[in-house]
Amino acid sequence: MKNPSNQMSDENRWKEKMPPRLERPSLFTWIILLIFIGFIISGLQNADITVERLSRGILNIGGFLDKAFPPDTARVIPLLSRIRETFEMALIGTFVGVMLSIPIALLASRNTSPYFIVRSFTKGIVTTLRTIPDLIWALIFVISVGLGPLAGILTIIVDTIGFCGRFFSERIEEVDAGPPRALESTGASRLGVIFGSIIPICLPSFVGTSLFAVEKAVRSAVILGLVGAGGIGIELSTSMSLRRFDEALMIIILILVIVLVVEQVSSVIRKKFI
């Protein structure tokens, strides 16, 4: 027969291995849950979802596809020129944005920026850039510098700083204090510590985040043309407005191809270097 003390210890060990049980939600959790449910119910009511509207929508999509097939290939050459412009906008905007994000992230990180005011101010800028949607930035830059690719490039730069600045800063703050302290003990300057230990440690993460930023920028560059900030989006907007659905389908296919190519190339680079 098993010793009672051994039996108790076995039970305790099993209890330690068991997953934690759900706890009764607090009053605050219930209030948040009720507010969340209230927004969902209100949103569904405002959406005016009816069977008649959904059925009509399916028929309209069928009508669109009927008019769009086969895709119009008559303007493929001019459209490819717009696709190239879209890709160039994304590439230039991401490159400049990433280059600017590195010093901004260093100023926003606890372990590389000794002044609280500087850190808070820089983090506030990054948060502001990230919070405002890219279409709104595009409208602002179209008003500022006029229609065309320059407004799109500036928009992607700002969007990339908001995206990369945050993730670069978080990675810098996660760096183990050992290597920087080892360099400091040899008399290295602050810049020497940053470029001798922190940047090399963070570089794989920086490359991965930058590749995601490129993919994000290509998708954004397609949309920016809808508000006149250059790229293929303006061609898509014109085709849809004039109800040239076959030409719109050709543009959508070209956009799909460039997005897939960029994602595949990015995936290969990520596997090779990270």
Tab-separated table of C-alpha atoms in Angstrom:
chain	number	residue	atom	x	y	z
A	1	MET	CA	0.000	0.000	0.000
A	2	LYS	CA	1.250	3.447	-0.894
A	3	ASN	CA	2.446	5.730	1.871
A	4	PRO	CA	-0.096	8.634	2.389
A	5	SER	CA	2.732	11.197	2.345
A	6	ASN	CA	4.013	9.809	-0.987
A	7	GLN	CA	0.459	9.855	-2.352
A	8	MET	CA	0.103	13.521	-1.356
A	9	SER	CA	3.407	14.402	-3.041
A	10	ASP	CA	2.280	12.595	-6.225
A	11	GLU	CA	-0.959	14.602	-6.234
A	12	ASN	CA	0.973	17.835	-5.767
A	13	ARG	CA	3.257	16.970	-8.676
A	14	TRP	CA	0.253	16.205	-10.894
A	15	LYS	CA	-1.354	19.481	-9.857
A	16	GLU	CA	1.808	21.360	-10.817
A	17	LYS	CA	1.722	19.739	-14.271
A	18	MET	CA	-1.953	20.500	-14.824
A	19	PRO	CA	-2.765	23.638	-16.860
A	20	PRO	CA	-4.063	26.580	-14.772
A	21	ARG	CA	-7.825	26.707	-14.312
A	22	LEU	CA	-9.899	29.625	-15.552
A	23	GLU	CA	-10.600	32.156	-12.836
A	24	ARG	CA	-13.855	33.994	-12.265
A	25	PRO	CA	-13.731	37.270	-14.286
A	26	SER	CA	-13.475	40.454	-12.235
A	27	LEU	CA	-16.072	43.260	-12.302
A	28	PHE	CA	-13.749	45.310	-14.552
A	29	THR	CA	-13.481	42.410	-17.023
A	30	TRP	CA	-17.281	42.070	-17.132
A	31	ILE	CA	-17.657	45.813	-17.805
A	32	ILE	CA	-15.096	45.682	-20.663
A	33	LEU	CA	-16.825	42.582	-22.073
A	34	LEU	CA	-20.254	44.262	-21.987
A	35	ILE	CA	-18.865	47.398	-23.689
A	36	PHE	CA	-17.236	45.196	-26.353
A	37	ILE	CA	-20.510	43.298	-26.963
A	38	GLY	CA	-22.386	46.619	-27.090
A	39	PHE	CA	-20.091	47.914	-29.854
A	40	ILE	CA	-20.558	44.694	-31.851
A	41	ILE	CA	-24.372	44.885	-31.600
A	42	SER	CA	-24.360	48.602	-32.472
A	43	GLY	CA	-22.024	47.987	-35.426
A	44	LEU	CA	-24.203	45.186	-36.800
A	45	GLN	CA	-27.320	47.391	-36.522
A	46	ASN	CA	-25.609	50.311	-38.281
A	47	ALA	CA	-24.377	48.026	-41.067
A	48	ASP	CA	-28.004	47.346	-41.999
A	49	ILE	CA	-27.321	43.719	-42.901
A	50	THR	CA	-30.241	42.140	-44.710
A	51	VAL	CA	-30.669	39.010	-46.808
A	52	GLU	CA	-31.907	41.163	-49.692
A	53	ARG	CA	-28.752	43.333	-49.678
A	54	LEU	CA	-26.426	40.341	-49.421
A	55	SER	CA	-28.232	38.558	-52.289
A	56	ARG	CA	-28.068	41.706	-54.430
A	57	GLY	CA	-24.365	42.054	-53.621
A	58	ILE	CA	-23.627	38.529	-54.802
A	59	LEU	CA	-25.492	39.215	-58.059
A	60	ASN	CA	-23.541	42.488	-58.538
A	61	ILE	CA	-20.230	40.676	-58.014
A	62	GLY	CA	-21.336	38.159	-60.623
A	63	GLY	CA	-22.150	41.054	-62.989
A	64	PHE	CA	-18.711	42.591	-62.373
A	65	LEU	CA	-16.938	39.305	-63.110
A	66	ASP	CA	-19.048	38.793	-66.233
A	67	LYS	CA	-17.982	42.193	-67.607
A	68	ALA	CA	-14.360	41.838	-66.428
A	69	PHE	CA	-13.590	38.532	-68.195
A	70	PRO	CA	-11.511	38.264	-70.254
A	71	PRO	CA	-9.081	40.908	-68.903
A	72	ASP	CA	-8.166	43.662	-71.381
A	73	THR	CA	-4.513	43.333	-72.443
A	74	ALA	CA	-4.498	46.315	-74.837
A	75	ARG	CA	-2.767	48.651	-72.345
A	76	VAL	CA	-0.383	46.215	-70.696
A	77	ILE	CA	2.767	48.170	-71.697
A	78	PRO	CA	1.631	51.522	-70.168
A	79	LEU	CA	0.333	49.642	-67.116
A	80	LEU	CA	3.705	47.920	-66.661
A	81	SER	CA	5.284	51.373	-66.607
A	82	ARG	CA	2.913	52.323	-63.769
A	83	ILE	CA	3.743	49.064	-61.962
A	84	ARG	CA	7.451	49.924	-62.208
A	85	GLU	CA	6.711	53.372	-60.788
A	86	THR	CA	4.779	51.775	-57.910
A	87	PHE	CA	7.658	49.418	-57.109
A	88	GLU	CA	10.213	52.242	-57.252
A	89	MET	CA	8.093	54.346	-54.887
A	90	ALA	CA	7.944	51.472	-52.409
A	91	LEU	CA	11.671	50.729	-52.683
A	92	ILE	CA	12.894	54.328	-52.303
A	93	GLY	CA	10.422	55.107	-49.514
A	94	THR	CA	11.326	51.975	-47.554
A	95	PHE	CA	15.089	52.463	-47.961
A	96	VAL	CA	15.020	56.067	-46.744
A	97	GLY	CA	12.532	55.177	-44.001
A	98	VAL	CA	14.698	52.322	-42.695
A	99	MET	CA	17.839	54.476	-42.723
A	100	LEU	CA	16.056	57.164	-40.700
A	101	SER	CA	14.471	54.612	-38.358
A	102	ILE	CA	17.831	53.401	-36.986
A	103	PRO	CA	18.940	56.698	-35.346
A	104	ILE	CA	15.357	57.389	-34.274
A	105	ALA	CA	15.150	53.956	-32.612
A	106	LEU	CA	18.479	54.551	-30.842
A	107	LEU	CA	17.146	57.840	-29.453
A	108	ALA	CA	13.907	56.149	-28.334
A	109	SER	CA	15.525	53.196	-26.510
A	110	ARG	CA	16.253	53.106	-22.756
A	111	ASN	CA	19.690	51.510	-23.064
A	112	THR	CA	21.016	53.843	-25.779
A	113	SER	CA	19.336	57.171	-24.972
A	114	PRO	CA	20.240	58.458	-21.487
A	115	TYR	CA	17.821	61.409	-21.442
A	116	PHE	CA	14.180	60.767	-20.502
A	117	ILE	CA	12.910	63.856	-22.355
A	118	VAL	CA	14.647	62.837	-25.590
A	119	ARG	CA	13.283	59.269	-25.308
A	120	SER	CA	9.737	60.416	-24.618
A	121	PHE	CA	9.793	63.006	-27.417
A	122	THR	CA	11.163	60.503	-29.969
A	123	LYS	CA	8.696	57.787	-28.932
A	124	GLY	CA	5.883	60.325	-29.256
A	125	ILE	CA	6.950	61.130	-32.825
A	126	VAL	CA	7.124	57.437	-33.779
A	127	THR	CA	3.711	56.776	-32.222
A	128	THR	CA	2.178	59.727	-34.063
A	129	LEU	CA	3.641	58.635	-37.408
A	130	ARG	CA	2.339	55.096	-36.846
A	131	THR	CA	-1.113	56.094	-35.639
A	132	ILE	CA	-2.133	58.274	-38.601
A	133	PRO	CA	-3.188	56.055	-41.571
A	134	ASP	CA	-1.055	56.205	-44.722
A	135	LEU	CA	-3.943	57.454	-46.871
A	136	ILE	CA	-4.237	60.539	-44.649
A	137	TRP	CA	-0.469	61.120	-44.922
A	138	ALA	CA	-0.841	60.771	-48.711
A	139	LEU	CA	-3.571	63.437	-48.769
A	140	ILE	CA	-1.377	65.743	-46.672
A	141	PHE	CA	1.627	65.281	-48.979
A	142	VAL	CA	-0.498	65.651	-52.148
A	143	ILE	CA	-1.636	69.024	-50.783
A	144	SER	CA	1.968	69.895	-49.804
A	145	VAL	CA	4.029	68.796	-52.841
A	146	GLY	CA	1.358	68.135	-55.458
A	147	LEU	CA	0.206	65.030	-57.319
A	148	GLY	CA	2.672	62.310	-58.322
A	149	PRO	CA	5.219	59.820	-57.018
A	150	LEU	CA	6.974	62.280	-54.665
A	151	ALA	CA	3.886	62.422	-52.443
A	152	GLY	CA	3.795	58.616	-52.434
A	153	ILE	CA	7.486	58.313	-51.548
A	154	LEU	CA	7.140	60.777	-48.659
A	155	THR	CA	4.097	58.868	-47.405
A	156	ILE	CA	5.974	55.553	-47.443
A	157	ILE	CA	8.961	57.135	-45.655
A	158	VAL	CA	6.729	58.364	-42.839
A	159	ASP	CA	4.837	55.062	-42.652
A	160	THR	CA	8.101	53.065	-42.585
A	161	ILE	CA	9.546	55.188	-39.757
A	162	GLY	CA	6.393	54.579	-37.718
A	163	PHE	CA	6.601	50.818	-38.377
A	164	CYS	CA	10.355	50.171	-38.202
A	165	GLY	CA	11.068	52.789	-35.517
A	166	ARG	CA	8.907	50.926	-33.012
A	167	PHE	CA	10.218	47.413	-33.728
A	168	PHE	CA	13.851	48.549	-33.985
A	169	SER	CA	13.538	50.303	-30.610
A	170	GLU	CA	11.965	47.251	-28.945
A	171	ARG	CA	14.760	45.008	-30.268
A	172	ILE	CA	17.458	47.414	-29.053
A	173	GLU	CA	15.943	47.415	-25.541
A	174	GLU	CA	15.986	43.582	-25.522
A	175	VAL	CA	19.770	43.436	-26.066
A	176	ASP	CA	21.600	41.665	-23.234
A	177	ALA	CA	23.638	44.137	-21.177
A	178	GLY	CA	26.743	41.884	-21.173
A	179	PRO	CA	28.352	42.700	-24.568
A	180	PRO	CA	27.845	46.504	-24.273
A	181	ARG	CA	29.314	46.472	-20.726
A	182	ALA	CA	32.289	44.420	-21.906
A	183	LEU	CA	33.035	47.062	-24.539
A	184	GLU	CA	32.544	49.883	-22.019
A	185	SER	CA	35.090	48.225	-19.713
A	186	THR	CA	37.692	48.533	-22.489
A	187	GLY	CA	37.136	52.298	-22.629
A	188	ALA	CA	34.929	52.345	-25.753
A	189	SER	CA	32.864	55.486	-26.334
A	190	ARG	CA	29.054	55.438	-26.442
A	191	LEU	CA	29.107	55.396	-30.253
A	192	GLY	CA	31.696	52.626	-30.148
A	193	VAL	CA	29.431	50.525	-27.930
A	194	ILE	CA	26.443	51.120	-30.221
A	195	PHE	CA	28.271	50.253	-33.457
A	196	GLY	CA	30.458	47.564	-31.886
A	197	SER	CA	27.822	45.535	-30.060
A	198	ILE	CA	24.225	46.759	-30.203
A	199	ILE	CA	23.874	47.248	-33.969
A	200	PRO	CA	25.574	43.909	-34.880
A	201	ILE	CA	23.382	42.031	-32.367
A	202	CYS	CA	20.193	43.668	-33.682
A	203	LEU	CA	21.084	43.457	-37.380
A	204	PRO	CA	19.243	40.160	-38.205
A	205	SER	CA	16.076	41.524	-36.596
A	206	PHE	CA	16.503	44.829	-38.434
A	207	VAL	CA	16.803	42.981	-41.775
A	208	GLY	CA	13.679	40.890	-41.070
A	209	THR	CA	11.635	43.928	-40.071
A	210	SER	CA	12.870	45.873	-43.116
A	211	LEU	CA	11.775	43.073	-45.450
A	212	PHE	CA	8.304	43.121	-43.913
A	213	ALA	CA	8.344	46.906	-44.400
A	214	VAL	CA	9.090	46.444	-48.118
A	215	GLU	CA	6.130	44.065	-48.524
A	216	LYS	CA	3.911	46.487	-46.615
A	217	ALA	CA	5.139	49.432	-48.705
A	218	VAL	CA	4.380	47.681	-52.018
A	219	ARG	CA	0.776	47.072	-50.913
A	220	SER	CA	0.488	50.647	-49.633
A	221	ALA	CA	1.940	52.109	-52.845
A	222	VAL	CA	-0.856	50.436	-54.817
A	223	ILE	CA	-3.508	52.164	-52.688
A	224	LEU	CA	-1.813	55.584	-52.587
A	225	GLY	CA	-2.562	56.155	-56.270
A	226	LEU	CA	-6.275	56.321	-55.411
A	227	VAL	CA	-5.666	59.765	-53.858
A	228	GLY	CA	-3.240	60.941	-56.555
A	229	ALA	CA	0.046	60.005	-54.879
A	230	GLY	CA	1.421	58.190	-57.941
A	231	GLY	CA	1.592	54.523	-58.867
A	232	ILE	CA	-0.823	52.055	-60.413
A	233	GLY	CA	-3.663	52.961	-58.044
A	234	ILE	CA	-4.699	55.972	-60.124
A	235	GLU	CA	-5.101	53.719	-63.181
A	236	LEU	CA	-7.271	51.331	-61.159
A	237	SER	CA	-9.386	54.190	-59.839
A	238	THR	CA	-9.915	55.568	-63.367
A	239	SER	CA	-10.847	52.168	-64.806
A	240	MET	CA	-13.365	51.494	-62.043
A	241	SER	CA	-14.877	54.995	-62.336
A	242	LEU	CA	-15.320	54.595	-66.120
A	243	ARG	CA	-16.669	51.063	-65.544
A	244	ARG	CA	-13.928	49.522	-67.713
A	245	PHE	CA	-13.975	46.388	-65.606
A	246	ASP	CA	-11.908	44.276	-68.042
A	247	GLU	CA	-9.058	46.789	-67.795
A	248	ALA	CA	-9.489	46.948	-64.004
A	249	LEU	CA	-9.146	43.161	-63.823
A	250	MET	CA	-5.905	43.348	-65.831
A	251	ILE	CA	-4.560	45.917	-63.349
A	252	ILE	CA	-5.584	43.735	-60.388
A	253	ILE	CA	-3.769	40.752	-61.947
A	254	LEU	CA	-0.589	42.834	-62.430
A	255	ILE	CA	-0.800	44.076	-58.820
A	256	LEU	CA	-1.233	40.499	-57.612
A	257	VAL	CA	1.831	39.390	-59.588
A	258	ILE	CA	4.120	42.124	-58.223
A	259	VAL	CA	2.947	41.559	-54.620
A	260	LEU	CA	3.538	37.797	-54.907
A	261	VAL	CA	6.988	38.308	-56.499
A	262	VAL	CA	8.045	40.744	-53.746
A	263	GLU	CA	6.796	38.374	-51.023
A	264	GLN	CA	8.661	35.407	-52.544
A	265	VAL	CA	11.919	37.348	-52.962
A	266	SER	CA	11.574	38.679	-49.412
A	267	SER	CA	10.984	35.151	-48.100
A	268	VAL	CA	14.109	33.833	-49.885
A	269	ILE	CA	16.277	36.678	-48.533
A	270	ARG	CA	14.880	36.153	-45.015
A	271	LYS	CA	15.704	32.417	-45.079
A	272	LYS	CA	19.196	33.080	-46.423
A	273	PHE	CA	20.327	35.871	-44.119
A	274	ILE	CA	18.350	35.446	-40.891
